[in-house]
């Protein structure tokens, strides 16, 4: 466990030996945390457009962005719907790259019957306040390689040879060494305790989200003008988000829909403003939105509906009716 999902992503890159000048491939359709960790190191962020159906990185287009400098691929499981991991792992193997998953939305999610967290070299989870399970602030990294895990543990606490427990467990064992430059990325004991209790209810919370997604599907499917999120048959989504989209021809009404729902006491959100739209990345990389047509279209037409375990069926129906009202008014 770590103090945040961002810390997990940062240490994953360091443990994968990503260095200044190396290239890291990810999606523009994510939160800045995914790419800022590469910036911390001075690695170059390379973007691959998303698929239109799941809004995840288009796995078939990763290979064309690989150069001799590429070190890692960072897929982001958008909204908790897992990326096409078999293909991504094949590409990575072929080019000897490390795969670091941003699974901030995935507590839990499954790909071909396997839990996200068990699919690649390193998987990074977030327990931030708005995530599927939360410790207030917190994160987690899972991996198979014990050396990778040991390196992450050491970097997590100042690069020390021993953490405090190991220093004080046995008598006369106070000596320690700073073996490398590390970070202050440990979780608090309090957030770790919260995490243990959240784990016990994680599946129950997930089942409620799945049920709410079904209700939305039933209540919204008759409304024309919108595209409902899909769940491909070989995955199980966490349903961290319920990302609705307006059909492309109606996308100019997206902001009005958000305002209309707000007038009816329905709080929504939008995921994501693509990385290339933000000033920092614009100034640094001069990416063109026209190079990422699918991400651009989704960002212009998306609206994230309320989804949280306590949401009632009556509320889902009220939301669906309000959306229906909006479309009959335009
Ligand atoms: C929340 C989030 C993160 C960062 O997690 P923190 O725990 O807030 O550091 C990273 N990536 C994505 C896609 C997220 O939504």
Short mmCIF file of C-alpha atoms and ligand atoms in Angstrom, two decimals:
data_model
loop_
_atom_site.label_atom_id
_atom_site.label_comp_id
_atom_site.label_asym_id
_atom_site.label_seq_id
_atom_site.Cartn_x
_atom_site.Cartn_y
_atom_site.Cartn_z
CA UNK A 1 0.00 0.00 0.00
CA UNK A 2 1.09 3.57 -0.70
CA UNK A 3 -0.10 7.07 0.13
CA UNK A 4 -1.81 7.53 -3.26
CA UNK A 5 -2.44 6.04 -6.67
CA UNK A 6 -0.16 8.68 -8.13
CA UNK A 7 2.67 7.52 -5.84
CA UNK A 8 2.06 3.95 -7.04
CA UNK A 9 2.34 5.05 -10.70
CA UNK A 10 5.50 7.06 -9.98
CA UNK A 11 7.25 4.22 -8.15
CA UNK A 12 6.17 1.72 -10.82
CA UNK A 13 7.99 3.78 -13.45
CA UNK A 14 11.08 4.07 -11.24
CA UNK A 15 11.10 0.36 -10.43
CA UNK A 16 10.74 -0.33 -14.17
CA UNK A 17 13.92 1.72 -14.58
CA UNK A 18 12.27 4.38 -16.74
CA UNK A 19 14.72 7.24 -17.01
CA UNK A 20 15.00 10.76 -18.38
CA UNK A 21 14.60 10.75 -22.16
CA UNK A 22 12.80 7.39 -22.26
CA UNK A 23 9.34 7.22 -23.82
CA UNK A 24 6.17 6.06 -22.13
CA UNK A 25 3.01 5.25 -24.10
CA UNK A 26 -0.41 6.03 -22.68
CA UNK A 27 -3.86 7.35 -23.58
CA UNK A 28 -4.92 11.00 -23.77
CA UNK A 29 -8.24 9.98 -22.20
CA UNK A 30 -7.14 10.01 -18.57
CA UNK A 31 -6.44 12.12 -15.53
CA UNK A 32 -3.14 13.99 -15.42
CA UNK A 33 -1.82 11.63 -12.69
CA UNK A 34 -1.12 8.94 -15.31
CA UNK A 35 1.21 11.14 -17.35
CA UNK A 36 2.55 13.55 -14.72
CA UNK A 37 4.57 10.74 -13.12
CA UNK A 38 6.48 10.33 -16.40
CA UNK A 39 7.06 14.10 -16.34
CA UNK A 40 8.52 13.85 -12.80
CA UNK A 41 11.21 11.60 -14.23
CA UNK A 42 11.75 13.57 -17.43
CA UNK A 43 10.43 10.77 -19.61
CA UNK A 44 8.50 11.69 -22.74
CA UNK A 45 4.76 11.00 -22.86
CA UNK A 46 3.54 9.46 -26.13
CA UNK A 47 -0.21 9.26 -26.75
CA UNK A 48 -2.25 6.63 -28.59
CA UNK A 49 -5.88 7.43 -29.43
CA UNK A 50 -8.75 5.54 -27.80
CA UNK A 51 -11.24 3.00 -29.12
CA UNK A 52 -14.68 4.37 -29.77
CA UNK A 53 -16.57 1.65 -27.90
CA UNK A 54 -14.85 1.45 -24.49
CA UNK A 55 -12.91 4.73 -24.60
CA UNK A 56 -9.81 2.70 -23.64
CA UNK A 57 -6.46 2.94 -25.42
CA UNK A 58 -6.68 1.42 -28.91
CA UNK A 59 -4.46 -1.62 -28.41
CA UNK A 60 -4.12 -2.13 -32.17
CA UNK A 61 -2.41 1.25 -32.57
CA UNK A 62 0.22 0.96 -29.82
CA UNK A 63 2.88 -0.76 -31.96
CA UNK A 64 3.09 2.11 -34.44
CA UNK A 65 4.14 4.50 -31.63
CA UNK A 66 6.97 2.28 -30.32
CA UNK A 67 10.51 3.59 -30.88
CA UNK A 68 13.91 2.39 -29.59
CA UNK A 69 13.37 4.80 -26.65
CA UNK A 70 10.04 3.31 -25.55
CA UNK A 71 10.27 1.73 -22.09
CA UNK A 72 6.72 1.28 -20.84
CA UNK A 73 3.06 1.12 -21.79
CA UNK A 74 0.55 2.58 -19.32
CA UNK A 75 -2.99 1.46 -20.18
CA UNK A 76 -5.80 3.14 -18.23
CA UNK A 77 -8.94 1.11 -17.56
CA UNK A 78 -11.42 3.89 -18.27
CA UNK A 79 -14.33 3.96 -15.85
CA UNK A 80 -13.34 0.51 -14.61
CA UNK A 81 -13.70 -1.28 -17.97
CA UNK A 82 -10.46 -3.27 -18.47
CA UNK A 83 -8.34 -2.62 -21.57
CA UNK A 84 -7.54 -5.38 -24.07
CA UNK A 85 -4.73 -6.73 -21.91
CA UNK A 86 -3.85 -9.88 -23.92
CA UNK A 87 -2.97 -7.79 -26.97
CA UNK A 88 -1.14 -5.18 -24.89
CA UNK A 89 0.96 -7.86 -23.16
CA UNK A 90 1.82 -9.43 -26.53
CA UNK A 91 3.02 -6.10 -27.94
CA UNK A 92 5.00 -5.45 -24.75
CA UNK A 93 6.64 -8.86 -24.87
CA UNK A 94 7.62 -8.44 -28.49
CA UNK A 95 9.34 -5.12 -27.75
CA UNK A 96 10.49 -5.95 -24.19
CA UNK A 97 8.47 -3.21 -22.56
CA UNK A 98 7.08 -2.96 -19.05
CA UNK A 99 3.31 -2.68 -18.73
CA UNK A 100 2.10 -0.50 -15.87
CA UNK A 101 -1.68 -0.41 -15.56
CA UNK A 102 -3.49 2.62 -14.22
CA UNK A 103 -6.24 0.71 -12.42
CA UNK A 104 -7.40 3.66 -10.32
CA UNK A 105 -10.98 2.84 -11.37
CA UNK A 106 -10.75 -0.93 -10.88
CA UNK A 107 -11.49 -2.07 -7.35
CA UNK A 108 -12.50 -4.59 -8.52
CA UNK A 109 -12.62 -5.45 -12.24
CA UNK A 110 -11.93 -8.64 -14.21
CA UNK A 111 -10.45 -9.49 -17.60
CA UNK A 112 -11.10 -12.96 -19.04
CA UNK A 113 -11.91 -14.21 -15.55
CA UNK A 114 -8.75 -12.81 -13.96
CA UNK A 115 -8.79 -9.87 -11.56
CA UNK A 116 -7.15 -6.63 -12.68
CA UNK A 117 -4.02 -6.58 -10.54
CA UNK A 118 -2.82 -9.94 -11.85
CA UNK A 119 -2.44 -9.21 -15.56
CA UNK A 120 0.80 -7.29 -16.18
CA UNK A 121 4.12 -6.23 -14.64
CA UNK A 122 2.62 -3.67 -12.26
CA UNK A 123 -0.91 -2.51 -11.49
CA UNK A 124 -1.65 0.75 -9.69
CA UNK A 125 -4.84 1.30 -7.72
CA UNK A 126 -6.24 4.40 -6.05
CA UNK A 127 -8.19 4.67 -2.82
CA UNK A 128 -8.88 8.38 -3.19
CA UNK A 129 -12.16 9.65 -1.73
CA UNK A 130 -14.13 9.33 -4.99
CA UNK A 131 -12.93 5.85 -5.98
CA UNK A 132 -14.79 2.50 -5.68
CA UNK A 133 -13.20 1.79 -2.32
CA UNK A 134 -11.47 4.51 -0.37
CA UNK A 135 -9.05 5.13 2.46
CA UNK A 136 -9.45 8.91 2.27
CA UNK A 137 -6.13 9.05 0.47
CA UNK A 138 -4.28 5.92 -0.51
CA UNK A 139 -3.04 3.69 -3.28
CA UNK A 140 -1.72 0.22 -3.96
CA UNK A 141 0.67 -1.46 -6.34
CA UNK A 142 0.51 -5.15 -7.22
CA UNK A 143 3.15 -7.07 -9.16
CA UNK A 144 4.49 -10.58 -9.66
CA UNK A 145 8.24 -9.98 -9.47
CA UNK A 146 9.51 -10.00 -5.85
CA UNK A 147 12.49 -7.80 -6.80
CA UNK A 148 10.14 -5.21 -8.30
CA UNK A 149 8.08 -5.29 -5.08
CA UNK A 150 11.18 -4.93 -2.90
CA UNK A 151 12.32 -1.94 -4.94
CA UNK A 152 8.90 -0.25 -4.62
CA UNK A 153 8.89 -0.88 -0.86
CA UNK A 154 12.31 0.67 -0.48
CA UNK A 155 11.53 3.74 -2.62
CA UNK A 156 8.27 4.16 -0.67
CA UNK A 157 10.18 4.98 2.52
CA UNK A 158 13.18 7.20 1.75
CA UNK A 159 15.27 4.42 0.17
CA UNK A 160 16.02 3.01 3.62
CA UNK A 161 17.51 -0.42 4.08
CA UNK A 162 14.95 -1.16 6.84
CA UNK A 163 11.62 0.38 7.74
CA UNK A 164 10.84 1.44 11.32
CA UNK A 165 9.30 -1.90 12.35
CA UNK A 166 12.36 -3.83 11.24
CA UNK A 167 14.64 -1.35 12.95
CA UNK A 168 13.00 -1.65 16.34
CA UNK A 169 11.74 -5.24 16.32
CA UNK A 170 14.99 -6.74 17.56
CA UNK A 171 17.20 -5.20 20.22
CA UNK A 172 20.32 -3.26 19.35
CA UNK A 173 19.38 -3.07 15.69
CA UNK A 174 19.17 0.69 15.29
CA UNK A 175 21.53 1.01 12.37
CA UNK A 176 20.11 1.68 8.92
CA UNK A 177 21.38 2.93 5.61
CA UNK A 178 19.94 5.24 2.97
CA UNK A 179 20.69 3.01 0.00
CA UNK A 180 19.18 5.19 -2.68
CA UNK A 181 17.14 8.34 -3.17
CA UNK A 182 13.65 7.50 -1.97
CA UNK A 183 10.31 9.15 -1.31
CA UNK A 184 7.84 9.72 1.51
CA UNK A 185 5.09 7.64 -0.07
CA UNK A 186 4.02 5.39 2.80
CA UNK A 187 0.32 5.21 3.78
CA UNK A 188 -0.71 6.08 7.32
CA UNK A 189 -1.65 3.19 9.64
CA UNK A 190 -5.09 4.80 9.87
CA UNK A 191 -5.67 4.67 6.09
CA UNK A 192 -4.33 1.09 5.99
CA UNK A 193 -6.87 0.11 8.66
CA UNK A 194 -9.64 1.78 6.64
CA UNK A 195 -8.45 -0.17 3.60
CA UNK A 196 -8.79 -3.50 5.41
CA UNK A 197 -12.38 -2.73 6.36
CA UNK A 198 -13.16 -1.46 2.84
CA UNK A 199 -11.80 -4.69 1.34
CA UNK A 200 -14.37 -6.66 3.32
CA UNK A 201 -17.24 -4.80 1.64
CA UNK A 202 -15.62 -4.26 -1.77
CA UNK A 203 -17.59 -7.04 -3.49
CA UNK A 204 -20.90 -5.89 -2.00
CA UNK A 205 -20.25 -2.33 -3.19
CA UNK A 206 -19.32 -3.70 -6.61
CA UNK A 207 -22.56 -5.71 -6.87
CA UNK A 208 -24.56 -2.57 -6.12
CA UNK A 209 -22.74 -0.65 -8.85
CA UNK A 210 -23.40 -3.50 -11.29
CA UNK A 211 -27.08 -3.42 -10.38
CA UNK A 212 -27.26 0.36 -10.88
CA UNK A 213 -25.58 0.01 -14.30
CA UNK A 214 -28.30 -2.52 -15.26
CA UNK A 215 -31.04 -0.17 -14.07
CA UNK A 216 -29.55 2.65 -16.16
CA UNK A 217 -29.39 0.34 -19.17
CA UNK A 218 -33.08 -0.55 -18.81
CA UNK A 219 -34.25 3.00 -18.16
CA UNK A 220 -32.15 4.70 -20.84
CA UNK A 221 -32.22 2.26 -23.74
CA UNK A 222 -35.41 3.73 -25.23
CA UNK A 223 -33.99 7.24 -25.47
CA UNK A 224 -32.59 8.05 -28.88
CA UNK A 225 -29.76 10.55 -29.08
CA UNK A 226 -27.52 8.84 -26.54
CA UNK A 227 -24.90 6.09 -26.56
CA UNK A 228 -24.86 3.89 -23.48
CA UNK A 229 -21.58 2.54 -22.07
CA UNK A 230 -20.93 -1.08 -22.97
CA UNK A 231 -19.40 -3.96 -21.06
CA UNK A 232 -17.62 -6.34 -23.45
CA UNK A 233 -18.56 -9.99 -22.84
CA UNK A 234 -15.09 -11.10 -21.67
CA UNK A 235 -14.70 -8.44 -18.97
CA UNK A 236 -16.38 -7.36 -15.76
CA UNK A 237 -16.35 -3.61 -15.22
CA UNK A 238 -16.11 -2.05 -11.77
CA UNK A 239 -18.63 0.58 -12.98
CA UNK A 240 -16.63 3.30 -11.26
CA UNK A 241 -18.23 5.61 -13.83
CA UNK A 242 -21.40 5.54 -15.90
CA UNK A 243 -20.13 7.39 -18.98
CA UNK A 244 -23.03 8.33 -21.22
CA UNK A 245 -22.40 9.97 -24.60
CA UNK A 246 -24.60 12.01 -26.90
CA UNK A 247 -24.61 10.78 -30.47
CA UNK A 248 -22.05 12.75 -32.52
CA UNK A 249 -24.72 14.79 -34.36
CA UNK A 250 -26.12 16.06 -31.04
CA UNK A 251 -22.89 16.64 -29.16
CA UNK A 252 -23.27 20.41 -29.30
CA UNK A 253 -26.08 19.92 -26.72
CA UNK A 254 -23.85 18.22 -24.16
CA UNK A 255 -23.22 21.30 -21.99
CA UNK A 256 -26.93 22.16 -22.07
CA UNK A 257 -27.75 18.62 -20.89
CA UNK A 258 -25.32 19.02 -17.96
CA UNK A 259 -26.98 22.35 -17.08
CA UNK A 260 -30.51 20.90 -17.46
CA UNK A 261 -29.69 18.00 -15.12
CA UNK A 262 -28.12 20.41 -12.61
CA UNK A 263 -31.36 22.47 -12.66
CA UNK A 264 -33.13 19.23 -11.73
CA UNK A 265 -30.78 18.58 -8.80
CA UNK A 266 -28.78 15.92 -10.65
CA UNK A 267 -25.04 16.35 -10.24
CA UNK A 268 -22.99 15.00 -13.11
CA UNK A 269 -19.40 15.06 -14.10
CA UNK A 270 -17.33 14.76 -17.28
CA UNK A 271 -14.51 12.31 -18.05
CA UNK A 272 -12.05 13.31 -19.35
CA UNK A 273 -10.75 16.59 -20.66
CA UNK A 274 -8.01 14.94 -22.78
CA UNK A 275 -4.40 15.54 -21.77
CA UNK A 276 -3.75 17.53 -24.96
CA UNK A 277 -6.37 20.12 -23.93
CA UNK A 278 -4.54 21.11 -20.74
CA UNK A 279 -2.16 24.09 -20.75
CA UNK A 280 0.84 22.29 -19.26
CA UNK A 281 0.83 19.54 -21.88
CA UNK A 282 -0.20 21.92 -24.68
CA UNK A 283 2.77 24.16 -23.98
CA UNK A 284 5.18 21.28 -23.66
CA UNK A 285 4.16 18.85 -26.41
CA UNK A 286 2.02 20.84 -28.90
CA UNK A 287 -0.16 17.77 -29.43
CA UNK A 288 -2.98 18.27 -31.98
CA UNK A 289 -6.51 17.18 -31.06
CA UNK A 290 -7.03 16.15 -34.69
CA UNK A 291 -4.44 13.39 -34.15
CA UNK A 292 -6.78 11.85 -31.55
CA UNK A 293 -10.21 11.99 -33.23
CA UNK A 294 -11.86 9.38 -31.00
CA UNK A 295 -10.70 11.00 -27.76
CA UNK A 296 -11.79 14.38 -29.07
CA UNK A 297 -15.25 13.12 -30.04
CA UNK A 298 -15.76 11.37 -26.70
CA UNK A 299 -14.63 14.41 -24.72
CA UNK A 300 -17.14 16.55 -26.63
CA UNK A 301 -20.04 14.17 -26.10
CA UNK A 302 -19.48 12.54 -22.69
CA UNK A 303 -21.35 13.09 -19.44
CA UNK A 304 -20.83 10.91 -16.36
CA UNK A 305 -24.10 10.10 -14.61
CA UNK A 306 -24.28 9.64 -10.83
CA UNK A 307 -23.24 6.13 -9.77
CA UNK A 308 -22.55 5.17 -6.17
CA UNK A 309 -23.64 2.20 -4.04
CA UNK A 310 -26.52 3.98 -2.27
CA UNK A 311 -28.17 5.25 -5.48
CA UNK A 312 -31.76 3.98 -5.55
CA UNK A 313 -33.78 2.64 -8.45
CA UNK A 314 -36.21 5.54 -8.03
CA UNK A 315 -33.33 7.99 -8.45
CA UNK A 316 -32.11 6.17 -11.56
CA UNK A 317 -35.63 6.43 -13.02
CA UNK A 318 -35.86 10.11 -12.13
CA UNK A 319 -32.49 10.72 -13.85
CA UNK A 320 -33.57 8.76 -16.94
CA UNK A 321 -36.90 10.63 -17.12
CA UNK A 322 -35.13 13.95 -16.83
CA UNK A 323 -32.74 13.00 -19.64
CA UNK A 324 -35.71 11.91 -21.74
CA UNK A 325 -37.41 15.27 -21.08
CA UNK A 326 -34.28 17.07 -22.24
CA UNK A 327 -34.18 15.22 -25.54
CA UNK A 328 -37.84 15.89 -26.29
CA UNK A 329 -37.16 19.61 -25.69
CA UNK A 330 -34.33 20.01 -28.21
C1 LIG B 1 -7.77 9.03 -9.28
C2 LIG B 1 -6.92 8.68 -10.42
C3 LIG B 1 -5.52 8.59 -10.30
C4 LIG B 1 -4.75 9.05 -9.10
O1 LIG B 1 -5.05 8.47 -7.91
P1 LIG B 1 -4.74 9.24 -6.54
O2 LIG B 1 -4.94 8.20 -5.49
O3 LIG B 1 -5.70 10.38 -6.44
O4 LIG B 1 -3.32 9.71 -6.59
C5 LIG B 1 -4.79 8.13 -11.39
N1 LIG B 1 -5.39 7.81 -12.54
C6 LIG B 1 -6.73 7.91 -12.72
C7 LIG B 1 -7.32 7.51 -14.03
C8 LIG B 1 -7.53 8.36 -11.67
O5 LIG B 1 -8.85 8.49 -11.87
#
